[in-house]
Each structure stands twice: as structure tokens, then as C-alpha cells.
Coordinates of C-alpha atoms in Angstrom, one line a residue:
Chain K
M1 CA 109.5 91.2 163.4
E2 CA 111.9 90.9 160.5
A3 CA 109.4 92.5 158.3
A4 CA 109.2 95.4 160.8
M5 CA 113.0 95.8 160.8
D6 CA 113.1 95.6 157.0
I7 CA 110.4 98.3 156.6
M8 CA 112.2 100.5 159.1
R9 CA 115.4 100.3 157.0
R10 CA 113.5 101.3 153.8
M11 CA 111.6 104.2 155.2
P12 CA 113.1 107.7 154.6
P13 CA 115.1 108.7 157.7
S14 CA 113.1 111.8 158.2
L15 CA 110.0 109.7 158.8
S16 CA 111.7 107.2 161.1
Q17 CA 110.0 108.4 164.2
Q18 CA 106.6 108.1 162.7
A19 CA 107.5 104.7 161.2
L20 CA 108.6 103.5 164.6
D21 CA 105.4 104.8 166.3
S22 CA 103.3 103.0 163.7
L23 CA 105.1 99.8 164.2
L24 CA 104.8 100.1 167.9
A25 CA 101.0 100.5 167.5
L26 CA 100.8 97.5 165.1
L27 CA 103.0 95.2 167.2
P28 CA 102.6 96.2 170.8
A29 CA 104.0 92.8 172.0
H30 CA 107.3 93.5 170.3
S31 CA 107.7 97.0 171.7
S32 CA 110.9 96.5 173.7
E33 CA 112.6 94.7 170.8
L34 CA 111.6 97.4 168.4
L35 CA 112.8 100.1 170.7
S36 CA 116.2 98.5 171.3
R37 CA 116.8 97.6 167.7
S38 CA 116.0 100.9 166.0
D39 CA 118.0 104.1 166.2
Q40 CA 116.2 107.3 166.9
P41 CA 117.5 110.9 167.2
L42 CA 118.5 111.8 170.7
Q43 CA 116.3 113.8 172.9
V44 CA 117.5 116.6 175.1
A45 CA 116.6 117.4 178.8
S46 CA 117.9 120.1 181.1
D47 CA 119.5 119.9 184.4
E48 CA 118.4 123.0 186.3
E49 CA 120.8 122.6 189.1
F50 CA 123.8 122.8 186.9
D51 CA 122.2 124.9 184.2
K52 CA 123.2 122.4 181.5
H53 CA 121.6 120.1 179.0
Y54 CA 121.9 116.4 178.8
L55 CA 120.9 113.6 176.3
L56 CA 118.5 110.7 176.9
C57 CA 119.1 107.1 176.1
D58 CA 118.5 103.7 177.5
Y59 CA 121.7 103.8 179.5
N60 CA 120.7 106.7 181.8
R61 CA 117.1 105.6 182.1
D62 CA 115.4 104.0 185.0
G63 CA 111.7 103.5 184.5
D64 CA 110.5 106.7 183.0
S65 CA 113.2 108.9 184.6
Y66 CA 116.5 109.9 183.1
R67 CA 119.7 110.6 185.1
S68 CA 121.7 113.8 184.5
P69 CA 125.4 113.2 184.0
W70 CA 126.1 116.5 185.8
S71 CA 124.2 116.2 189.0
S72 CA 123.6 112.4 188.7
K73 CA 120.0 113.1 189.8
Y74 CA 117.0 111.6 188.0
K75 CA 114.3 113.7 186.3
P76 CA 111.5 113.1 187.1
E77 CA 112.7 112.5 190.6
L78 CA 113.4 109.0 191.6
E79 CA 114.2 107.6 195.0
D80 CA 116.8 104.9 194.8
G81 CA 117.4 105.3 191.1
V82 CA 120.2 103.2 189.6
Q83 CA 123.6 104.9 190.2
P84 CA 127.0 103.9 188.9
P85 CA 129.5 102.7 191.5
A86 CA 131.7 105.6 193.0
E87 CA 134.8 104.8 191.0
L88 CA 132.9 104.8 187.7
R89 CA 131.0 107.9 188.7
K90 CA 134.3 109.7 189.0
L91 CA 135.3 108.5 185.6
E92 CA 131.9 109.6 184.3
Q93 CA 132.3 113.1 185.6
E94 CA 135.8 113.5 184.1
A95 CA 134.6 112.0 180.8
N96 CA 131.7 114.5 180.6
E97 CA 134.0 117.4 181.1
V98 CA 136.6 116.3 178.6
F99 CA 134.1 115.4 176.0
S100 CA 132.5 118.7 176.5
I101 CA 135.7 120.4 175.4
Y102 CA 136.1 118.0 172.5
R103 CA 132.5 118.7 171.4
D104 CA 133.1 122.4 171.5
Q105 CA 136.2 122.1 169.3
Y106 CA 134.6 119.9 166.6
Y107 CA 131.0 120.9 166.8
E108 CA 131.1 124.6 167.9
G109 CA 128.0 124.0 170.0
G110 CA 125.8 121.1 170.5
V111 CA 125.2 118.9 173.6
S112 CA 127.2 115.9 174.8
S113 CA 126.7 113.4 177.5
V114 CA 128.7 110.4 178.8
Y115 CA 127.2 107.6 180.9
V116 CA 129.3 104.9 182.5
W117 CA 128.2 101.6 183.9
E118 CA 129.4 98.2 185.1
P119 CA 128.5 95.4 182.6
E120 CA 126.7 92.3 183.7
D121 CA 129.8 90.1 183.9
G122 CA 131.4 92.6 186.3
K123 CA 134.6 92.8 184.2
G124 CA 135.8 96.2 183.1
F125 CA 133.3 98.8 182.4
A126 CA 131.2 100.2 179.6
A127 CA 130.3 103.7 178.5
C128 CA 128.2 105.5 176.0
V129 CA 129.2 108.9 174.6
L130 CA 126.3 110.9 173.0
I131 CA 126.7 114.0 170.9
K132 CA 123.9 116.0 169.4
K133 CA 124.3 119.0 167.2
D134 CA 121.5 121.1 165.7
G135 CA 123.2 123.0 162.9
S136 CA 120.1 124.9 161.7
D137 CA 119.7 128.6 161.7
A138 CA 117.5 128.3 164.7
G139 CA 120.0 126.1 166.5
D140 CA 123.8 126.4 166.7
G141 CA 124.4 126.9 163.0
R142 CA 126.8 129.8 162.5
R143 CA 126.9 130.3 158.8
G144 CA 123.2 130.4 158.0
L145 CA 123.4 127.6 155.5
L146 CA 121.0 125.1 156.9
Q147 CA 117.2 125.4 157.4
E148 CA 117.3 122.2 159.3
G149 CA 120.3 120.2 160.3
S150 CA 121.0 117.5 162.9
W151 CA 123.8 115.2 163.7
D152 CA 123.2 112.6 166.4
A153 CA 126.2 110.4 167.4
I154 CA 125.9 107.4 169.7
H155 CA 129.1 105.7 170.7
V156 CA 129.0 102.6 172.9
I157 CA 132.3 101.4 174.1
E158 CA 133.2 98.3 176.2
V159 CA 136.4 98.4 178.0
K160 CA 138.4 95.5 179.6
E161 CA 141.9 95.4 181.0
D162 CA 144.5 92.7 180.6
Q163 CA 145.7 90.9 183.7
E164 CA 148.8 93.0 184.2
R165 CA 146.8 96.2 183.7
Q166 CA 149.1 97.4 181.0
F167 CA 146.7 97.3 178.1
G168 CA 143.1 98.2 177.6
H169 CA 140.9 96.3 175.2
Y170 CA 138.3 98.5 173.6
C171 CA 135.3 97.5 171.5
L172 CA 133.5 100.5 170.0
T173 CA 130.2 100.5 168.2
S174 CA 129.2 103.9 166.7
T175 CA 126.1 105.2 164.9
V176 CA 125.7 108.6 163.4
M177 CA 122.3 109.8 162.2
L178 CA 122.3 112.8 159.9
A179 CA 119.5 115.0 158.5
L180 CA 119.8 118.3 156.7
T181 CA 117.9 120.7 154.6
T182 CA 119.8 123.6 153.0
A183 CA 118.5 127.1 153.1
N184 CA 116.6 128.4 150.1
Q185 CA 118.8 129.0 147.1
A186 CA 118.3 129.1 143.3
T187 CA 117.2 125.5 143.3
G188 CA 115.0 125.7 146.4
P189 CA 115.6 123.8 149.6
F190 CA 117.5 120.5 149.3
S191 CA 117.2 117.7 151.7
L192 CA 119.4 114.8 152.6
S193 CA 119.4 112.3 155.4
G194 CA 121.0 109.0 156.3
S195 CA 122.7 107.0 159.0
I196 CA 125.8 104.9 159.3
T197 CA 127.0 102.4 161.9
R198 CA 130.5 101.0 162.3
Q199 CA 132.5 98.9 164.8
M200 CA 136.1 99.1 165.9
E201 CA 138.0 96.8 168.2
T202 CA 141.6 97.4 169.4
D203 CA 144.1 97.2 172.2
L204 CA 145.9 100.2 173.5
A205 CA 148.6 100.8 176.1
L206 CA 147.4 102.4 179.3
E207 CA 150.1 105.0 179.8
H208 CA 147.6 107.9 179.5
G209 CA 144.6 106.1 181.0
H210 CA 141.4 104.8 179.6
L211 CA 139.7 108.1 179.0
C212 CA 142.5 109.2 176.7
N213 CA 142.3 106.0 174.7
M214 CA 138.5 106.1 174.5
G215 CA 138.7 109.7 173.3
R216 CA 141.2 109.0 170.6
L217 CA 139.2 106.0 169.3
I218 CA 135.9 108.0 169.3
E219 CA 137.6 110.9 167.5
E220 CA 139.0 108.6 164.9
M221 CA 135.7 106.8 164.5
E222 CA 133.8 110.1 164.1
S223 CA 136.1 111.3 161.4
K224 CA 135.7 108.0 159.5
L225 CA 131.9 108.2 159.8
R226 CA 131.9 111.8 158.7
N227 CA 134.0 110.9 155.6
G228 CA 131.9 107.8 155.0
L229 CA 128.7 109.9 155.1
D230 CA 130.3 112.4 152.8
Q231 CA 131.5 109.9 150.2
V232 CA 128.9 107.2 150.3
Y233 CA 125.8 109.3 150.8
F234 CA 126.6 112.6 149.2
G235 CA 128.9 111.3 146.6
K236 CA 126.5 108.5 145.8
T237 CA 123.5 110.7 145.7
K238 CA 125.2 113.0 143.2
E239 CA 126.1 110.0 141.1
V240 CA 122.5 108.8 141.1
V241 CA 121.2 112.2 140.1
F242 CA 123.6 112.3 137.2
T243 CA 122.6 108.9 136.2
L244 CA 119.0 110.0 136.1
R245 CA 119.7 113.2 134.3
E246 CA 123.0 113.7 132.3
P247 CA 124.7 117.0 132.5
L248 CA 124.6 117.8 128.8
G249 CA 127.4 119.7 127.3
V250 CA 129.8 118.1 129.7
L251 CA 131.4 115.0 128.3
T252 CA 132.5 112.6 130.9
A253 CA 133.8 109.1 130.5
T254 CA 130.8 107.6 132.1
S255 CA 128.1 109.6 130.5
H256 CA 125.8 108.1 127.9
I257 CA 127.0 110.5 125.2
G258 CA 130.5 110.3 126.3
Q259 CA 130.5 106.5 126.1
S260 CA 129.0 106.4 122.6
L261 CA 131.5 109.0 121.5
Q262 CA 134.3 106.9 122.9
R263 CA 133.0 103.9 121.1
R264 CA 132.9 105.8 117.8
I265 CA 136.4 107.1 118.2
V266 CA 137.7 103.6 119.0
N267 CA 135.9 102.2 116.0
D268 CA 137.3 104.8 113.7
L269 CA 140.8 104.2 115.1
G270 CA 140.4 100.6 114.5
R271 CA 139.3 101.1 110.9
S272 CA 142.0 103.6 110.0
R273 CA 144.8 101.3 111.1
Chain W
M1 CA 110.0 84.9 175.0
E2 CA 108.4 87.8 176.6
D3 CA 107.3 87.7 180.2
R4 CA 103.9 89.3 180.0
I5 CA 103.2 88.7 183.7
Q6 CA 106.0 91.1 184.7
G7 CA 103.7 94.1 184.6
N8 CA 106.2 96.3 182.9
L9 CA 104.6 99.6 182.1
E10 CA 105.3 99.4 178.4
E11 CA 103.7 96.0 177.9
T12 CA 100.5 96.3 179.9
E13 CA 99.1 98.8 177.4
Y14 CA 98.0 96.1 174.9
E15 CA 95.4 98.1 173.1
E16 CA 94.6 96.2 169.9
L17 CA 94.3 98.6 167.0
G18 CA 91.1 98.8 165.0
D19 CA 91.0 97.5 161.4
D20 CA 90.7 101.0 160.0
Q21 CA 93.8 102.1 161.9
K22 CA 95.7 99.1 160.7
V23 CA 94.7 99.8 157.1
S24 CA 95.7 103.5 157.4
I25 CA 99.1 102.5 158.8
G26 CA 99.6 100.0 156.0
K27 CA 98.7 102.7 153.5
W28 CA 101.1 105.2 155.0
F29 CA 104.0 102.8 154.7
L30 CA 103.2 102.0 151.1
L31 CA 102.8 105.7 150.2
N32 CA 106.2 106.5 151.7
A33 CA 108.1 103.7 150.0
P34 CA 111.3 105.1 148.4
P35 CA 111.8 104.9 144.6
G36 CA 111.9 101.3 143.3
Q37 CA 111.1 99.8 146.6
V38 CA 107.3 99.7 146.8
L39 CA 107.0 96.0 146.1
Q40 CA 109.4 95.1 148.9
V41 CA 107.6 97.5 151.3
A42 CA 104.3 95.8 150.1
K43 CA 105.7 92.4 151.1
D44 CA 106.6 93.7 154.6
V45 CA 103.2 95.4 155.0
R46 CA 101.4 92.2 154.0
E47 CA 103.3 90.4 156.8
L48 CA 102.8 93.1 159.4
L49 CA 99.0 93.3 158.8
T50 CA 98.7 89.5 158.9
D51 CA 95.1 89.7 157.7
S52 CA 95.2 89.6 153.9
Q53 CA 91.9 91.4 153.7
L54 CA 93.3 94.4 155.5
Y55 CA 96.3 94.3 153.2
D56 CA 94.1 94.3 150.1
R57 CA 92.3 97.3 151.5
A58 CA 95.5 99.2 152.2
A59 CA 96.9 98.3 148.8
S60 CA 93.8 99.3 146.9
E61 CA 93.9 102.7 148.6
A62 CA 97.6 103.3 148.4
F63 CA 98.7 102.0 145.0
P64 CA 96.6 104.4 142.8
E65 CA 98.0 107.4 144.7
Y66 CA 101.5 106.0 144.8
N67 CA 101.6 105.2 141.1
V68 CA 100.4 108.6 140.0
R69 CA 102.6 110.4 142.4
S70 CA 105.7 108.4 141.4
M71 CA 104.8 108.8 137.7
I72 CA 105.3 105.2 136.9
S73 CA 105.2 104.1 133.3
L74 CA 103.5 100.8 132.2
E75 CA 103.9 98.8 129.0
M76 CA 100.7 98.9 126.9
P77 CA 99.4 95.5 125.8
D78 CA 99.0 96.5 122.2
G79 CA 102.8 97.1 121.9
S80 CA 102.3 100.8 121.1
G81 CA 104.7 101.9 123.8
K82 CA 104.3 103.0 127.4
V83 CA 101.7 104.9 129.3
L84 CA 102.9 107.5 131.8
L85 CA 100.7 107.7 134.8
T86 CA 100.3 111.3 135.9
K87 CA 97.6 113.5 137.3
F88 CA 97.5 115.4 134.0
G89 CA 96.5 112.4 132.0
E90 CA 94.1 110.9 134.6
L91 CA 90.6 110.6 133.3
D92 CA 89.5 108.6 136.2
R93 CA 91.1 106.4 138.8
S94 CA 91.9 103.6 136.3
H95 CA 91.9 105.4 133.0
F96 CA 94.8 107.4 131.7
L97 CA 95.1 109.4 128.5
V98 CA 98.1 108.6 126.2
P99 CA 98.4 111.8 124.1
R100 CA 101.1 110.4 121.9
T101 CA 99.0 107.6 120.5
A102 CA 95.7 109.3 121.1
S103 CA 94.5 106.4 123.2
V104 CA 93.3 105.6 126.7
A105 CA 94.9 103.0 128.9
V106 CA 93.1 101.0 131.5
V107 CA 95.3 100.3 134.5
D108 CA 95.3 97.9 137.5
H109 CA 97.1 99.8 140.1
V110 CA 97.8 97.1 142.6
K111 CA 99.3 94.8 140.0
Q112 CA 101.0 97.8 138.3
M113 CA 99.9 96.6 134.9
C114 CA 98.1 98.1 131.9
T115 CA 95.3 95.7 131.1
E116 CA 93.7 97.3 128.1
V117 CA 94.1 100.1 125.5
R118 CA 91.3 101.8 123.5
P119 CA 91.4 104.7 121.1
A120 CA 90.5 108.0 122.8
D121 CA 87.2 109.7 122.1
D122 CA 87.1 113.1 120.4
E123 CA 86.0 114.8 123.7
E124 CA 89.1 113.4 125.4
L125 CA 91.5 114.8 122.8
P126 CA 92.5 118.4 122.2
S127 CA 91.3 120.2 119.0
A128 CA 93.3 119.6 115.8
Y129 CA 94.7 123.1 116.2
V130 CA 96.0 122.6 119.7
E131 CA 97.1 119.1 118.9
G132 CA 99.4 120.4 116.2
F133 CA 101.2 122.4 118.8
R134 CA 101.3 119.6 121.3
F135 CA 102.7 117.3 118.7
C136 CA 105.5 119.7 117.9
V137 CA 106.6 120.0 121.5
D138 CA 106.4 116.2 121.9
V139 CA 108.7 115.6 119.0
A140 CA 111.3 117.9 120.3
L141 CA 110.8 116.6 123.8
L142 CA 111.4 113.0 122.8
K143 CA 114.8 113.9 121.3
Y144 CA 115.8 115.8 124.4
V145 CA 114.7 113.1 126.8
D146 CA 116.5 110.4 124.8
E147 CA 119.7 112.4 125.0
A148 CA 119.5 113.5 128.6
F149 CA 117.6 110.9 130.4
Q150 CA 118.5 107.3 129.8
G151 CA 115.4 105.2 130.0
G152 CA 113.2 108.2 130.9
E153 CA 109.6 108.6 129.9
C154 CA 107.9 111.8 128.9
S155 CA 104.6 113.1 127.7
V156 CA 103.0 116.4 126.7
Y157 CA 99.4 117.1 127.8
C158 CA 97.0 119.7 126.9
T159 CA 95.9 121.0 130.2
K160 CA 93.9 124.2 129.4
G161 CA 92.0 125.4 126.5
K162 CA 92.2 122.2 124.6
D163 CA 89.2 122.9 122.5
L164 CA 90.6 126.1 121.1
E165 CA 89.8 126.0 117.3
K166 CA 92.0 128.8 116.0
S167 CA 94.7 131.2 116.9
G168 CA 94.1 134.3 119.0
G169 CA 93.4 132.5 122.3
E170 CA 95.3 131.1 125.2
F171 CA 96.1 127.5 126.1
E172 CA 98.4 125.6 128.2
V173 CA 100.4 122.4 127.7
T174 CA 102.2 120.5 130.4
V175 CA 105.4 118.8 129.7
V176 CA 106.2 115.9 132.0
I177 CA 109.5 114.0 132.2
S178 CA 110.0 111.1 134.6
N179 CA 113.0 108.9 135.1
S180 CA 113.8 106.4 137.7
S181 CA 116.8 104.2 138.4
Y182 CA 116.9 101.4 140.9
S183 CA 120.0 99.4 141.5
P184 CA 119.4 97.1 144.5
K185 CA 122.9 95.5 144.1
N186 CA 124.5 98.9 144.7
F187 CA 121.9 99.8 147.4
R188 CA 120.7 102.8 145.6
G189 CA 117.7 104.2 143.8
G190 CA 116.4 107.5 142.6
C191 CA 113.8 109.2 140.6
W192 CA 113.6 112.5 138.7
Q193 CA 110.4 114.2 137.7
S194 CA 110.1 117.4 135.9
V195 CA 106.8 119.1 135.2
W196 CA 106.7 122.3 133.1
G197 CA 103.5 124.2 132.5
V198 CA 103.7 126.2 129.3
L199 CA 101.1 128.9 128.9
I200 CA 100.8 129.9 125.3
N201 CA 99.2 133.1 124.2
E202 CA 99.4 133.5 120.5
E203 CA 98.0 137.0 120.4
L204 CA 100.9 138.2 122.5
H205 CA 103.2 135.7 120.8
S206 CA 104.4 134.6 124.2
A207 CA 104.9 131.5 126.3
S208 CA 105.5 131.5 130.0
L209 CA 108.9 129.9 129.6
Q210 CA 110.3 132.3 127.2
G211 CA 109.7 135.8 125.8
T212 CA 108.8 135.2 122.2
I213 CA 108.1 132.5 119.7
S214 CA 108.7 133.3 116.1
D215 CA 106.3 130.9 114.6
G216 CA 104.3 127.7 115.2
K217 CA 106.8 125.3 113.6
D218 CA 109.7 126.5 115.8
A219 CA 107.6 126.5 118.9
G220 CA 108.3 122.9 119.9
T221 CA 112.0 123.2 119.7
V222 CA 112.1 126.6 121.4
I223 CA 110.1 125.4 124.3
V224 CA 112.1 122.3 124.8
N225 CA 115.3 124.3 124.5
S226 CA 114.2 126.5 127.3
I227 CA 113.3 123.4 129.4
E228 CA 116.7 122.0 128.7
H229 CA 118.4 125.2 129.7
L230 CA 116.4 125.5 132.9
E231 CA 117.0 121.9 133.8
S232 CA 120.7 122.3 133.1
V233 CA 120.8 125.3 135.4
F234 CA 119.1 123.3 138.0
L235 CA 121.5 120.5 137.6
S236 CA 124.6 122.6 137.8
N237 CA 123.2 124.3 140.9
L238 CA 122.7 120.9 142.4
E239 CA 126.2 120.1 141.5
E240 CA 127.4 123.2 143.3
Q241 CA 125.4 122.3 146.3
F242 CA 126.9 118.9 146.4
A243 CA 130.4 120.4 146.3
N244 CA 129.4 122.8 149.0
L245 CA 127.9 120.1 151.1
S246 CA 131.2 118.7 152.3
D247 CA 133.0 122.0 152.5
R248 CA 130.6 124.4 154.1
T249 CA 127.2 123.0 154.8
F250 CA 128.4 119.8 156.4
K251 CA 130.7 121.9 158.6
E252 CA 127.7 123.4 160.2
L253 CA 127.2 120.0 161.8
R254 CA 130.7 118.8 162.4
R255 CA 134.0 120.2 161.4
K256 CA 136.6 117.9 159.8
L257 CA 139.1 119.1 162.3
P258 CA 139.1 121.7 165.2
V259 CA 140.1 125.3 164.4
T260 CA 143.7 124.4 165.4
R261 CA 143.8 122.0 162.4
T262 CA 145.2 119.3 164.6
L263 CA 143.6 116.4 166.4
F264 CA 142.2 117.0 169.8
A265 CA 144.8 116.9 172.6
W266 CA 143.2 114.4 174.9
D267 CA 146.1 114.2 177.4
K268 CA 146.1 118.0 177.7
A269 CA 142.4 118.1 178.2
L270 CA 142.6 115.6 180.9
Q271 CA 145.2 117.6 182.7
L272 CA 143.0 120.6 182.4
S273 CA 140.1 118.9 183.9
L274 CA 142.2 117.4 186.7
T275 CA 143.5 120.9 187.5
R276 CA 139.9 122.2 187.6
E277 CA 139.0 119.4 189.9
I278 CA 141.8 120.2 192.3
T279 CA 141.0 123.9 192.2
R280 CA 137.5 123.1 193.0
E281 CA 138.3 121.0 196.0
F282 CA 140.7 123.7 197.3
S283 CA 138.2 126.5 197.0
G284 CA 135.5 124.3 198.4
N285 CA 133.0 125.7 195.9
R286 CA 130.6 123.8 193.8
R287 CA 130.3 125.1 190.3

């Protein structure tokens, strides 16, 4: 099983679906563990009643059916499918609406879904906020820059209240999966992909309610992840490319030629003293 | 512990894969290993396949393809340098031409080792005339690669018309540069490959990379200069794309901030949704 997880981590992200399928075929006995431990891009379904889309994950699944956060009905239809308790369902509806606005402002398109449930120990509640954006030309991309582009964010948050109900304790685990291919330019299409997972835990006052706090945390987390992806993946990739092939004619402190030049200058200075 | 008796839909479909299917999955994983990680992936595949015979089959099928595709370079046992494994130098699955030393290297793909070196036969080498040209390009190329690619390997092959005896005809040389860097401590690795086909037609005094060549002696430098120029252009375009990535391209997926340039107003949004809720209840309509 560890070999399976290791190989999943090493495979290029664009092949992760195929890699997972292969592992499921090789190790059928471990299928539930494999599925729960690996991150896959989110799938979209449509709620015809509300004329909206929603995202699929383990938290809105019952058997082979998935529950829409808009109508709260299962598709394919399910009699007695698992439903959140009434109070939580209200929170869920509100969350879906508010995150929809948030999504529109940051993503200018895309699909979002929020699912709320009661955790096993019955204390507090848990929610997952999913956002999927297709930024390609065929999708919601507005500037025609991407041939392919997808951002999948999965935030799972556990919420507890202190005894006096003055503070909320929030534990957020977020994963963002990214894949993009730029549109044809002088160098031809250019592809990058990666994923990043982070955790955050904090206590916040309840003056504006849980939803407000959850929203702020998720917003902060997404910004961090976006910057992380930017610096670590894109910045690092650039660094690796320039390590492989130096930009000649540009002397930088870290380049091969730059460094040998530096050494020569230092030596000359030393000798002339 | 799994409870197999539960009759969960997922777990009742216990179809055991056939050997061929297992081998082909193992081969797929090996072929798609990222730069520098093929040995670790091989370790995982060996464990996943459990049966060492199946692993050996997968490895013997995957490694030759992987090695040539990744253009790995192997130290030659006679100390004459390295052999670059590319499709241009492939004489057969385990024999590769080394134009620089006019020899042929015998390779064990699974072990990623060069086991033997022998001098090349006349039929395997280009004519003296074409070789003069090839040699010229190789000299200039070595200098360029040394400057621009730390630790990179390169080779020049004669890929068409190698038996041309004198001027007036057309032949092609292929320039190959391969560099890879793997730093597991820093969790990164990469590989660069450039392949340039240069079609030379002496009657027209032209090469596909550039308009004219003044004379045979200069040819090597001129060709490599054009390669250098083109690669630099590629690199600076890449640099531009990286710069754009954060600014414009990444924005297609998620903006840094909303258009308002301020953080999202959660409390206002909540009020808005509450108002909507109340309006809905008043009007008694479902949206």
C-alpha cells in the first residue's frame, strides 16, 4: 500500500486519474483506502430542478448517488438517502449562497458546492467547501490564454464551539490541484501541474457567526495556497530550467559563468592588495 | 482489516488481473516516471507486482524505451567518455553508436549500464567527407554545451546521406543535447533535451537552420551559433511565460483579489443572503 501511495506521488499530476485506475486494478482489495487517500479532480453534476451545477465528493455521496446542495435531492434518485439535520441544512443552504458570491468574485465563473454534516462524536459540525474552475478557452477563461486550465479546491473544516458559545474552534485542511497548458505561442504550448495541501487551526470570536469565520479562513487559506503554488511550483520550475540551461549573455550571481567570473574578480582583488 | 463479507459494491468485484495486464501496468508506470525518479518508481512497481518474474518482464520492456526517450548517458567501460542513448544512434536495441569516438557501445538497459565498447565498422560510420563536417559541428557544440549546460551531454549524428563521398549532394546531421538535474533533497528534478536536424545542401550553400554558410570550416561554428541563438530565444520566451504565469495566465484560474481589490466582505454577503431569504419567504415563491 505504501508503494502505491509513493508511486501516486511520483506520477505526473496529469496522469493521476490513470495512475489511480491502474492501482485500483492491481490492488482491488485496497480500493477504499486508495480512493480515500488520493486526491482526484472534482467531477461536476447538474441539478435540473434548480438549473445549477454541483460538485461530487465523498461527503455528498450515498452509495452511488450524489446529493445536490441546492435541492438536497440525490441523483440518481435515492429513497431515504442520508440528509443533514434540519439546522445544518439551513447552514448548508446559506453557505452555498454566500460561497457562490465569493466564487464569482475570485474566480469569475466556476462551480462551488458546500456540504455540511454532523461528525461522529456529535460535537459541533463539519463542512467541505469545493470550488472548481475551468479556465480554458472552452471553459470560463476570459482572456484566451489557456488551452487547458483547471483549479480544484477542496476545503474540509471541522468546527467546535467552546462551552460559553463565545468562540469557535476551526480546523481547516485544504488541497488545491492545479493543471494548465498555455495557448500556442512562440515556444509552443507549455504545461504545468501540481497540487498543494495545507492545514490551519485557530479560534475566532463568534460575533458574526460561524459562516463568516469559515469564509475568512478559507479565503486566507486560498490566497496562501495560490501564492504557494506560484512561488514553489512556478518559481522553482523556472529555477530548475535555468539550472539545466543557463541564459547566456545574462550574468547572474548564481549562474555558472557568473560564479566563475566572481571567483576570478575576488582572486584578482586578493592579489592586487 | 477489511470486512469482505460486508458485500459492499466496490469490494465484491474482485476480478484478478491477468499477468499480461499486470505487466502492461508495470510498464506504464516505469515509462511515465519523472526525470531522475525511475529507480524509485521501479522499486514501487516491483513491490506492487509482487511476482518478480512479472516485474522482470515489465522492466525489460520498459527500460529500453525509457532510456532512449530520456536520452540517458552512460559511462563507457574503456574510459573514453559517455555514450548518449538516442534513437539517432540506435543500431539495435542494445547497441548504440558513439560518433565522437567512432565506436559502438553495448548497453544493459535494465541495469542502466554500458557493458562493452567496440570500434565501429566502416558501414556504421559516415564517409570521411561527411565526417569532416560532423566533426566540425561537434567541436563547436562541445564548447557551447560546456558553457550553457552544466553537466550536459551532447552528440552529433549523421542521419541522412552519410555515404556521400564528395560535395554537391545533400546530407543531414542531427545535433542532440541532453541535460538532467535531480535534487531529491530539494524535491525537484528536470531534464532538457534539444534535437536539431540540420539539412545541408552544399550546391545551394544552405543549411536548414540558416541562410548561407561561407565555407566548410566555419560551418560548425555557424550552425552551433544558430542553435545557441534559437535556444536562447526559446529560453527568454519561457522566462516571459513564467513572468506572465502569475500575472495573467494564473488569473484565468483564480484572481489574487476580487475586482474591488479588497478582501471579500463576508458579513455583507451574509446580510444579502439573509435579505434574499426573507424576501423569498414573503413572496412565497421558490427560486
